[in-house]
Each structure stands twice: as structure tokens, then as C-alpha cells.
XYZ file of C-alpha atoms in Angstrom:
525
model
C -15.486 40.291 26.700
C -12.956 39.398 23.845
C -10.072 40.267 26.050
C -11.545 37.609 28.212
C -11.076 34.903 25.570
C -7.681 36.094 24.695
C -6.370 36.089 28.186
C -8.458 32.751 29.297
C -6.823 31.592 25.522
C -2.875 31.966 26.480
C -3.751 30.428 29.895
C -5.383 27.479 29.087
C -2.801 27.331 26.127
C -0.198 24.811 28.208
C -2.910 22.232 29.531
C -4.218 21.628 25.885
C -1.506 20.139 25.266
C -1.311 16.524 25.651
C 0.201 15.047 28.034
C 2.082 12.625 25.518
C 3.659 15.267 23.247
C 5.000 15.915 26.799
C 7.528 12.779 26.466
C 10.292 13.203 24.402
C 9.888 9.639 23.491
C 6.855 10.177 21.989
C 8.335 12.118 19.414
C 11.719 9.869 19.314
C 9.473 6.977 18.534
C 7.564 8.877 16.360
C 10.091 9.031 14.121
C 11.838 6.160 13.829
C 8.438 4.409 12.719
C 8.324 7.504 9.741
C 12.070 6.391 9.498
C 10.938 2.874 8.973
C 8.145 3.656 7.013
C 11.241 5.962 4.811
C 13.129 1.832 3.707
C 10.563 0.790 3.022
C 10.038 2.480 0.076
C 13.847 1.469 -1.099
C 11.538 -1.006 -2.905
C 10.869 0.554 -5.637
C 7.199 -0.494 -7.158
C 7.738 -0.873 -11.037
C 4.236 -3.130 -11.898
C 2.005 -1.612 -14.375
C -0.637 0.675 -13.459
C -3.976 -1.571 -15.080
C -5.725 1.616 -12.508
C -5.067 4.974 -13.163
C -6.835 8.081 -10.789
C -6.683 11.554 -10.724
C -7.908 14.048 -8.202
C -7.930 16.917 -8.701
C -8.365 19.535 -5.925
C -9.556 22.117 -7.910
C -8.332 25.998 -6.122
C -5.834 23.714 -3.047
C -2.676 25.035 -2.023
C -0.539 23.593 -0.017
C -2.147 26.152 2.937
C -5.685 25.201 1.874
C -4.383 21.672 2.639
C -2.253 22.122 5.603
C -5.944 23.957 6.940
C -7.844 20.954 5.638
C -5.849 18.487 7.674
C -6.457 20.183 10.536
C -10.906 20.956 10.512
C -10.409 16.879 9.845
C -9.008 16.308 12.984
C -11.290 18.337 14.365
C -14.533 17.340 12.913
C -13.703 13.728 14.554
C -12.630 15.748 18.119
C -9.567 16.294 18.039
C -6.659 18.624 18.195
C -6.247 18.347 14.469
C -2.683 19.549 13.696
C -1.529 16.252 14.179
C -4.272 14.544 12.411
C -3.744 13.199 8.734
C -5.585 13.509 5.351
C -5.661 9.948 3.532
C -3.765 12.153 1.162
C -0.964 12.692 3.148
C -0.263 9.042 3.658
C 0.526 8.719 -0.014
C 4.013 7.925 0.224
C 5.450 9.895 -2.554
C 5.281 13.266 -2.670
C 6.434 15.866 -5.154
C 5.533 19.964 -5.451
C 4.209 21.349 -9.288
C 6.070 24.575 -11.159
C 1.478 26.151 -12.188
C 2.447 29.170 -14.493
C 0.448 29.052 -17.801
C 2.530 30.578 -21.047
C 1.689 34.127 -21.162
C 0.565 33.822 -17.545
C 2.347 33.910 -13.958
C -0.620 33.317 -11.955
C -2.666 30.461 -13.516
C -6.338 29.665 -14.575
C -7.482 27.251 -14.530
C -7.912 26.174 -18.116
C -3.495 26.735 -19.163
C -3.419 24.454 -15.475
C -5.430 21.256 -16.785
C -4.383 21.541 -20.448
C -1.096 21.274 -18.770
C -1.479 18.436 -15.755
C -4.340 16.303 -18.920
C -2.385 17.393 -21.828
C 1.384 17.050 -20.978
C 1.344 20.722 -22.794
C 1.498 23.736 -20.904
C -0.349 26.156 -22.958
C -1.870 30.340 -23.048
C -4.783 30.870 -19.862
C -8.017 30.505 -20.892
C -7.692 27.936 -23.545
C -8.354 24.922 -22.940
C -7.013 21.546 -25.171
C -4.570 23.597 -27.462
C -1.162 24.753 -27.403
C -0.374 27.206 -26.260
C -0.101 29.460 -30.155
C -3.796 29.671 -29.730
C -5.147 33.340 -28.627
C -7.099 33.110 -26.304
C -11.385 34.597 -28.144
C -9.044 33.706 -31.297
C -11.243 30.974 -32.997
C -8.975 31.156 -36.280
C -6.371 29.835 -34.293
C -7.064 26.532 -33.104
C -6.643 25.130 -36.368
C -3.969 22.436 -36.248
C -3.259 23.503 -32.185
C -5.687 20.707 -30.461
C -3.783 18.932 -27.847
C -4.861 15.102 -26.764
C -5.264 14.306 -22.969
C -4.294 11.265 -20.854
C -8.384 10.582 -20.810
C -7.787 10.246 -25.104
C -4.451 8.022 -24.362
C -6.529 6.173 -21.803
C -9.479 4.722 -24.152
C -6.755 4.592 -27.288
C -4.831 2.223 -25.281
C -7.596 0.027 -24.375
C -9.427 1.300 -20.964
C -12.905 2.321 -19.740
C -12.591 6.344 -19.123
C -14.836 7.929 -16.958
C -15.255 12.340 -15.937
C -16.792 12.873 -12.773
C -16.650 16.327 -11.311
C -18.763 19.145 -8.375
C -18.613 21.281 -11.050
C -20.164 21.590 -14.791
C -18.801 18.795 -17.478
C -17.839 21.830 -19.506
C -15.861 23.872 -17.053
C -12.218 24.406 -17.709
C -11.072 21.695 -16.004
C -13.071 18.775 -16.666
C -12.995 20.436 -19.969
C -9.148 19.735 -20.928
C -9.679 15.951 -21.411
C -11.437 16.184 -24.071
C -12.321 19.122 -26.344
C -10.080 21.886 -27.580
C -11.349 26.095 -27.430
C -9.897 28.949 -27.559
C -11.721 30.090 -24.818
C -12.833 27.983 -21.749
C -16.395 29.811 -21.732
C -17.545 28.904 -24.552
C -19.939 26.157 -22.769
C -22.530 26.058 -25.318
C -23.088 27.659 -29.319
C -24.854 30.366 -26.952
C -21.599 31.455 -25.728
C -19.969 31.585 -28.595
C -19.374 35.255 -30.390
C -20.404 35.253 -34.172
C -16.716 34.702 -35.388
C -16.300 31.913 -33.678
C -19.123 30.314 -34.921
C -18.851 31.378 -38.234
C -14.953 29.968 -37.998
C -16.138 26.341 -37.658
C -15.166 26.272 -33.507
C -17.426 23.817 -31.546
C -18.225 24.953 -27.906
C -17.084 22.564 -25.097
C -20.867 21.136 -24.554
C -21.134 19.617 -28.570
C -17.485 18.549 -28.276
C -17.987 16.263 -24.638
C -20.512 14.571 -26.887
C -18.560 14.072 -30.189
C -14.857 13.793 -29.750
C -14.090 11.248 -27.359
C -18.539 9.523 -28.090
C -17.105 5.908 -25.836
C -16.528 7.663 -22.847
C -18.449 5.452 -20.054
C -18.901 7.651 -17.171
C -19.705 11.143 -16.810
C -20.840 13.016 -14.439
C -21.389 17.200 -13.284
C -23.564 20.153 -13.501
C -24.042 22.023 -16.548
C -27.077 20.276 -18.270
C -28.572 23.558 -19.845
C -25.754 23.562 -22.299
C -26.915 19.876 -23.579
C -30.361 21.690 -24.383
C -32.150 24.237 -26.862
C -32.570 28.449 -26.078
C -35.455 28.861 -23.650
C -35.804 24.514 -22.927
C -37.202 24.581 -19.680
C -35.121 22.929 -17.236
C -36.576 18.759 -15.609
C -35.978 20.259 -12.078
C -36.567 23.340 -12.076
C -38.913 24.181 -15.160
C -39.885 27.801 -14.012
C -36.530 29.533 -13.482
C -35.294 30.924 -16.951
C -31.647 31.083 -15.887
C -31.450 26.872 -15.664
C -33.574 26.820 -18.597
C -31.330 25.772 -22.215
C -28.598 27.768 -24.002
C -28.669 26.241 -27.207
C -28.875 28.737 -30.413
C -28.513 25.197 -32.873
C -31.618 24.261 -31.413
C -30.189 21.010 -30.476
C -30.397 18.330 -27.595
C -27.726 16.373 -26.990
C -28.389 14.489 -24.872
C -30.429 12.636 -26.929
C -27.197 13.120 -29.644
C -24.492 11.415 -26.593
C -27.528 8.312 -26.848
C -28.008 8.311 -30.239
C -23.846 8.043 -30.900
C -23.940 5.104 -28.608
C -22.517 1.572 -30.575
C -26.021 -0.961 -31.054
C -26.892 -3.594 -28.174
C -24.585 -0.835 -26.208
C -27.423 0.925 -22.754
C -26.637 4.399 -22.395
C -28.134 6.197 -18.975
C -28.628 9.193 -18.958
C -30.028 10.640 -15.237
C -30.311 14.233 -13.739
C -31.724 12.504 -9.853
C -30.105 10.775 -7.374
C -32.693 8.670 -6.818
C -32.459 7.972 -10.492
C -28.864 6.962 -10.124
C -29.446 4.669 -7.168
C -32.526 2.760 -9.141
C -29.774 1.724 -11.976
C -28.079 -1.637 -12.865
C -25.226 -0.405 -13.231
C -24.086 -4.520 -14.335
C -26.760 -3.776 -17.369
C -25.255 -0.074 -18.686
C -22.450 0.435 -20.234
C -22.737 4.732 -20.104
C -23.727 6.737 -17.867
C -24.072 10.762 -18.265
C -25.530 12.464 -15.413
C -25.872 16.169 -14.870
C -27.093 17.944 -11.880
C -27.616 21.518 -11.446
C -24.724 23.701 -10.516
C -25.514 25.635 -6.929
C -24.217 25.485 -3.747
C -27.055 23.507 -2.035
C -27.182 24.079 2.192
C -27.580 21.547 4.112
C -27.954 20.887 7.675
C -25.288 18.959 8.887
C -23.629 19.179 12.426
C -19.619 18.484 12.624
C -18.142 16.905 15.863
C -17.459 20.910 16.683
C -21.284 21.073 16.309
C -21.886 24.104 13.700
C -23.680 23.009 10.729
C -22.559 23.808 7.142
C -23.248 23.267 3.361
C -21.715 20.851 1.222
C -22.594 21.799 -2.869
C -24.660 19.192 -4.942
C -22.473 17.107 -6.305
C -22.430 13.051 -7.590
C -19.061 12.431 -5.945
C -16.247 10.593 -7.712
C -16.043 6.795 -8.831
C -13.170 4.583 -8.276
C -13.581 0.978 -9.883
C -14.924 -0.922 -6.881
C -14.245 -4.817 -7.009
C -11.472 -6.351 -4.070
C -8.301 -5.248 -4.276
C -6.073 -6.602 -7.049
C -8.637 -7.281 -8.880
C -8.072 -6.277 -12.627
C -9.042 -3.467 -14.073
C -8.685 -1.673 -15.980
C -9.420 2.035 -16.443
C -8.472 5.256 -16.344
C -9.647 9.249 -15.512
C -9.950 12.029 -13.510
C -12.294 13.855 -10.589
C -12.661 16.882 -9.525
C -12.632 18.884 -5.717
C -14.165 21.826 -7.687
C -16.201 24.002 -5.435
C -12.635 24.876 -2.919
C -11.832 26.915 -5.652
C -15.016 28.291 -5.972
C -15.329 28.755 -1.520
C -12.209 30.563 -2.215
C -12.837 33.166 -4.635
C -15.628 34.242 -2.385
C -13.676 34.544 0.162
C -15.238 32.347 2.410
C -12.820 29.615 3.352
C -14.834 28.087 5.626
C -16.645 26.357 2.517
C -13.850 26.199 1.295
C -12.085 23.584 3.711
C -15.804 21.820 4.019
C -15.266 20.788 0.593
C -11.773 19.887 0.916
C -11.704 17.177 2.634
C -14.544 15.363 1.057
C -12.462 15.381 -0.935
C -10.241 13.572 0.371
C -12.822 11.676 1.756
C -12.896 9.769 -1.737
C -9.429 9.229 -2.022
C -9.793 7.035 1.492
C -12.531 5.296 0.139
C -10.293 5.134 -3.418
C -7.264 3.315 -1.005
C -9.371 1.213 0.645
C -10.641 -0.065 -3.344
C -8.115 -0.443 -4.181
C -4.472 -2.258 -4.318
C -1.343 0.194 -4.656
C 0.265 -3.288 -7.073
C -2.692 -1.748 -9.902
C -3.144 1.306 -8.991
C -1.826 4.534 -9.260
C -3.622 7.353 -7.683
C -2.250 10.660 -8.271
C -3.759 14.211 -5.933
C -3.150 17.611 -6.689
C -4.694 20.639 -7.181
C -4.484 23.246 -10.827
C -3.025 25.796 -9.120
C -3.578 27.731 -5.088
C -4.599 30.552 -3.250
C -4.321 33.641 -1.856
C -5.189 32.408 1.627
C -2.884 31.891 4.808
C -3.010 32.265 8.423
C -1.028 33.165 11.333
C -1.553 34.066 14.109
C -2.902 30.935 15.544
C 0.270 30.396 19.065
C -1.945 28.228 20.816
C -3.316 24.621 19.798
C -6.167 24.201 18.749
C -7.350 28.253 17.377
C -9.438 29.593 20.644
C -11.537 28.223 22.903
C -12.274 25.190 20.580
C -13.790 27.322 18.192
C -14.264 25.766 14.447
C -10.863 26.138 11.861
C -12.057 27.746 9.906
C -11.508 30.795 10.482
C -11.451 31.047 14.081
C -9.333 34.071 15.698
C -6.085 34.195 16.941
C -5.310 34.552 20.137
C -3.787 38.062 20.133
C -4.729 40.723 18.655
C -2.684 43.559 16.423
C -0.765 45.646 17.665
C -1.563 48.555 14.931
C -5.239 48.500 15.642
C -5.394 46.392 19.119
C -8.416 44.763 17.068
C -8.826 40.780 17.403
C -7.967 39.057 14.061
C -9.120 35.392 12.315
C -6.563 32.318 11.447
C -7.191 32.834 7.621
C -7.218 36.210 6.382
C -6.589 36.678 2.558
C -4.775 38.527 0.373
C -7.391 39.915 -1.675
C -10.940 39.374 -2.167
C -14.048 40.373 -0.856
C -13.400 40.674 3.194
C -12.732 43.311 2.974
C -14.252 45.587 5.055
C -14.278 49.043 6.913
C -16.312 50.428 9.655
C -15.998 53.635 10.605
C -13.150 54.181 9.552
C -11.029 51.455 10.264
C -10.807 47.835 9.386
C -13.829 45.765 10.909
C -13.622 44.147 14.557
C -14.859 40.594 13.914
C -15.771 40.210 17.204
C -19.102 41.766 16.063
C -20.087 39.827 13.426
C -20.164 35.542 13.914
C -17.216 34.828 11.702
C -17.480 30.556 12.493
C -20.621 30.809 10.181
C -19.985 28.993 6.892
C -20.837 32.055 4.202
C -18.373 34.523 6.590
C -15.665 36.387 4.450
C -12.637 36.374 6.213
C -10.807 40.363 6.026
C -8.496 40.617 3.251
C -5.582 42.942 2.355
C -6.897 44.242 -1.141
C -11.023 44.871 -2.257
C -12.062 42.897 -5.155
C -15.108 41.723 -5.522
C -13.654 37.763 -6.212
C -10.308 36.752 -4.608
C -7.619 35.179 -6.510
C -5.659 32.549 -7.348
C -2.419 32.106 -6.001
C 0.593 31.259 -8.086
C 3.005 29.509 -5.353
C 3.957 25.452 -6.390
C 1.200 23.201 -5.302
C 1.719 19.401 -3.583
C 1.467 16.266 -6.350
C 0.458 13.166 -4.126
C 0.947 9.510 -5.347
C 0.981 5.821 -4.856
C 0.791 2.960 -6.671
C 3.331 1.153 -10.478
C 5.919 4.184 -10.162
C 4.298 6.424 -8.015
C 8.601 7.176 -6.896
C 8.441 8.757 -10.642
C 6.592 12.061 -8.632
C 8.953 13.444 -7.322
C 11.459 16.338 -5.997
C 9.551 20.057 -7.750
C 8.325 19.472 -11.762
C 7.179 21.580 -15.252
C 2.493 20.529 -13.934
C 2.799 19.188 -17.558
C 4.798 16.735 -16.495
C 2.308 14.496 -14.614
C 0.485 13.155 -17.148
C 3.828 11.944 -18.976
C 4.694 10.134 -15.657
C 1.623 8.578 -15.056
C 1.188 7.448 -18.998
C 4.271 5.734 -18.197
C 3.195 4.306 -15.208
C 0.408 2.134 -16.851
C 1.600 1.829 -20.298
C 0.052 4.612 -23.257
C 0.993 7.022 -24.341
C 3.353 7.741 -27.159
C 6.732 6.354 -24.395
C 6.089 2.172 -24.328
C 9.045 1.192 -25.144
C 9.755 -0.309 -21.307
C 5.320 -2.403 -21.904
C 5.494 -5.569 -23.211
C 2.768 -6.247 -25.382
C 1.229 -7.939 -22.783
C 0.657 -4.834 -20.416
C 0.187 -2.444 -23.206
C -3.091 -4.453 -24.971
C -5.069 -6.115 -23.041
C -8.424 -5.315 -24.328
C -10.975 -3.978 -21.754
C -14.155 -4.980 -20.044
C -17.544 -4.124 -21.838
C -19.571 -3.523 -19.099
C -20.029 -0.507 -17.081
C -19.675 -2.452 -13.225
C -15.753 -2.960 -12.609
C -16.062 0.985 -13.058
C -18.514 2.531 -11.478
C -17.317 2.782 -7.605
C -19.090 4.715 -4.822
C -21.004 7.517 -4.826
C -20.595 9.709 -2.260
C -21.729 12.710 -1.812
C -24.616 12.801 -3.347
C -26.902 14.586 -1.451
């Protein structure tokens, strides 16, 4: 049967080529259109950015971007390769070098410190310089570094954080916290010497360091509540109980520090979020739990797939060109989690969902006053090859899809997407597993890997940076990752580099209500 499938794929590959692609004029015309677009970019957009939006695809390396592009096209009943992601439409593209100061292949904490705080750091540390040693609380004092979120707040902007991970995760926490260990979510995860040394857990810093963050949406609420306190949504499950040793209720603390006369709302459910009158809300904190939540979704190719529970992405709403002054990161964090589990399908569907948010941001904002940047903290060891036909064999959805060839060593088929290492390493009867005998299109399928590991690792290659809007041309070529927030701050006239800014551009106060700030929650489960 598998031999028949491969033969059919080879025989049909020629007939699958779209007719227009057989005409040389199609390619010439496409190239000329691209050339005209490139020539228009010679007129640089040097406006001051009133809004900043940073989309961070956690683990979204270049191979993930390419595969997600194909998947998006296939979900739209197209072949896929010719499709464009929303981020592909951004006119400026750069590469960022992701290494940490003490690691060639980075982790999410050191990279977050780079692209949010503008300073490279050691792996496992958040919001501190490379003078801090992981786990050493006593090396932290005086080594704290501030983020672009702080610079924006000091510049009078409304700010927000939205993530599909816990809000105390390494990626979002670099926006507000300073920690010698990314895993110190609450004091319940901290060692005695760190507590005795006066270091604060990350959840506490979320409430105390920048208490006037307008929007915080994510997961990980158990780190906000006293140890063993029952969870509001899962009251009978021990793993969801509170973890705080200090017995504090940080949600109440968050509410109590808000200025008199300001309305602060805490929500944990989609229902409560949609019921809010945002014109009467000044501060919003939303915390769910942090799981993959299966939801039957049938794509264009007929495959059900799970999506993560999340709040979605925030964007400034309103008509394009409406004056707004907002800033903040939005993280697609489950790309990383899917890759770590060797589940390429989950990772790529998450990347497509992040791209939907990017598209919405593009439609709701104007490049004349909004700088949007899309990048990744690091890549993964996912690669793909052996795919000579279009599309992947007989419309089997990518990922992973069978390559239209067999190994010339063990004479077995293989999927087009593979990992360098990870949990997909399987030996059956002393040989590589025959993937034609398993459901490789299932969302939980773990793609084969060359080296066995319980969790697949990050990759060390450069990641892409896509930019659109005022001063987007500053993101070009190959840069150190820590350059990103400096370029964004320059565009918005915030932070220390403001010599080029007029007083009018640099000093206007922000609006005091949430409605001009909070946008769409596009992935509500």
C-alpha cells in the first residue's frame, strides 16, 4: 500500500502544478510587482510611532515560519507554498542572533531580557544583566535592567502584556521582573537562601514593580494565591491549588494598589471578559490556567486539531490613524511547547493562530503611526526535507505528511518534518519505526528524531524579525537580538535615546481609559 501511495505521488506530481505556474510570464509579472513594491520602500517612514506592538512567537524559527505558511495555505484549500503569512507582508525583514551571554543555544529567559530590555543576559535569568548568576539571589542587587514596557510607561503610554503561557513565564516576565531564576514563579518555588536574601518571586513583582500596567492577560493564576487555596475553576484538583507560602492573595493586592477612582477588573473566564464594559475599565487582569485544551476544529483538510486555551492578542482598536499611545508584547507561547513535545502539528497550528492576530493588528492599525514587530526568541531543532512533490503526498496535511520517497538505507517511508532530537526517537524490533503503521497526521503524533530526549531542545540559529510602520527600516540586515527594543524605542521617542524627538512627540499624556487600548481577544476558547 505504501509503495502504491509513493508511486501515485510521483505520477501525479506533474499534474499538480498549477497551470499559471507553467507560464514564464506568471513568474516575470510576479517579480515585477515585487520590484515595484521594493522601489516604493525608498520613501522611508520616519514618523513617530504612537503605538508599539511586539508579537513574539516563542520558538518560531525560520523553518517553523515556512512550514506554518504552507499549513495556512493548505487550511485555505490551497497548495500552501505560494501562500503568504501576515508577517510575510511586512516590508522589512532582519535576522537576530539569539545566543545568551553564557550559552550558544539560548533559553527563553535570556532572550526575553535581550529583546525586551535591550541587554544580553545569562540563560535562566530574567530582567538582569550578565553579572547575575542563575540561582544566586545575592548577585542580583544593582544588576536589574528595565524593559521597553517600563520605558513606554515612563513615556506616558498605556501598556499591556498578553500571552498564551502563564504571565510569570520567562518570556512575559522580562517585561516587569528581575530574577536570578526564571522558575521562581511564586515564593513556593524559591529556595530558602533566596527568600532570606530578600529576592522577590516573579508573581509578586508582577503586582509590585509596575503596578499600573493597564492590561495583563495570561495563565498561571495559582501562583497568585495562598498555598493549598482551592482554584476557582478546578476546586477539586490538587495541582491547581495555590502555591504562595506568604499566604498573600496577589489578585487582591493588585486591586488594592490602583489609584482612587480607577476601575480595576479581574476575570478568569471568557464569559466574564465578554461581559465587561471596557469603556468603564481602567485596568484589567485576566488569568486562566495553563493547559492544552482540545477543541474539535475541522480545518479545510478535514483534520481535527487542538488549540491552546488562551486569551488572545491585544491590539489598539478603532479606525486606522486614530491617535493612540499604547505599547506592549503579545506572545504565542505554545509554539515552543508543541516543539518541545515533538508535536509539530500543534506547534504549527499555534503559529498560524499567532499569524491571525498579526493580521488583525494590521487591519486595525495604520503603518503611519503604529510600529509592529514580529520575531521569535529562539528556534527549535525541527527541520524538513525529502519533499519533492507539491503538495505533501496526496493532500495529507502538513505537518507532518509523508515525504514522496523512501529511505535508501532502511527502505522505510519517513515524514517530511523531523527533529534533530526529542521524544520521537523510536526503535521497533531493532529498527526505525515504520511511520506508515502509525497515525502520523494525529495532533499528538511525535515526529521522529535522531537522538532520544524526553523533551526536544531549542535551536541556535538566527531568527527572523519582521517590521512594519514608523522607522521599521531600522530593522534590517543581521543584528544582535538586544538591538530590537532600542530600535522600537527610538521610533516611539521613549527611553534614553530621544535627541531626535520634538517635545510634542515625546511628552503627550496617555488616555486614562482602557477602551482606546484593549483590542480583540481572537482565540477565546
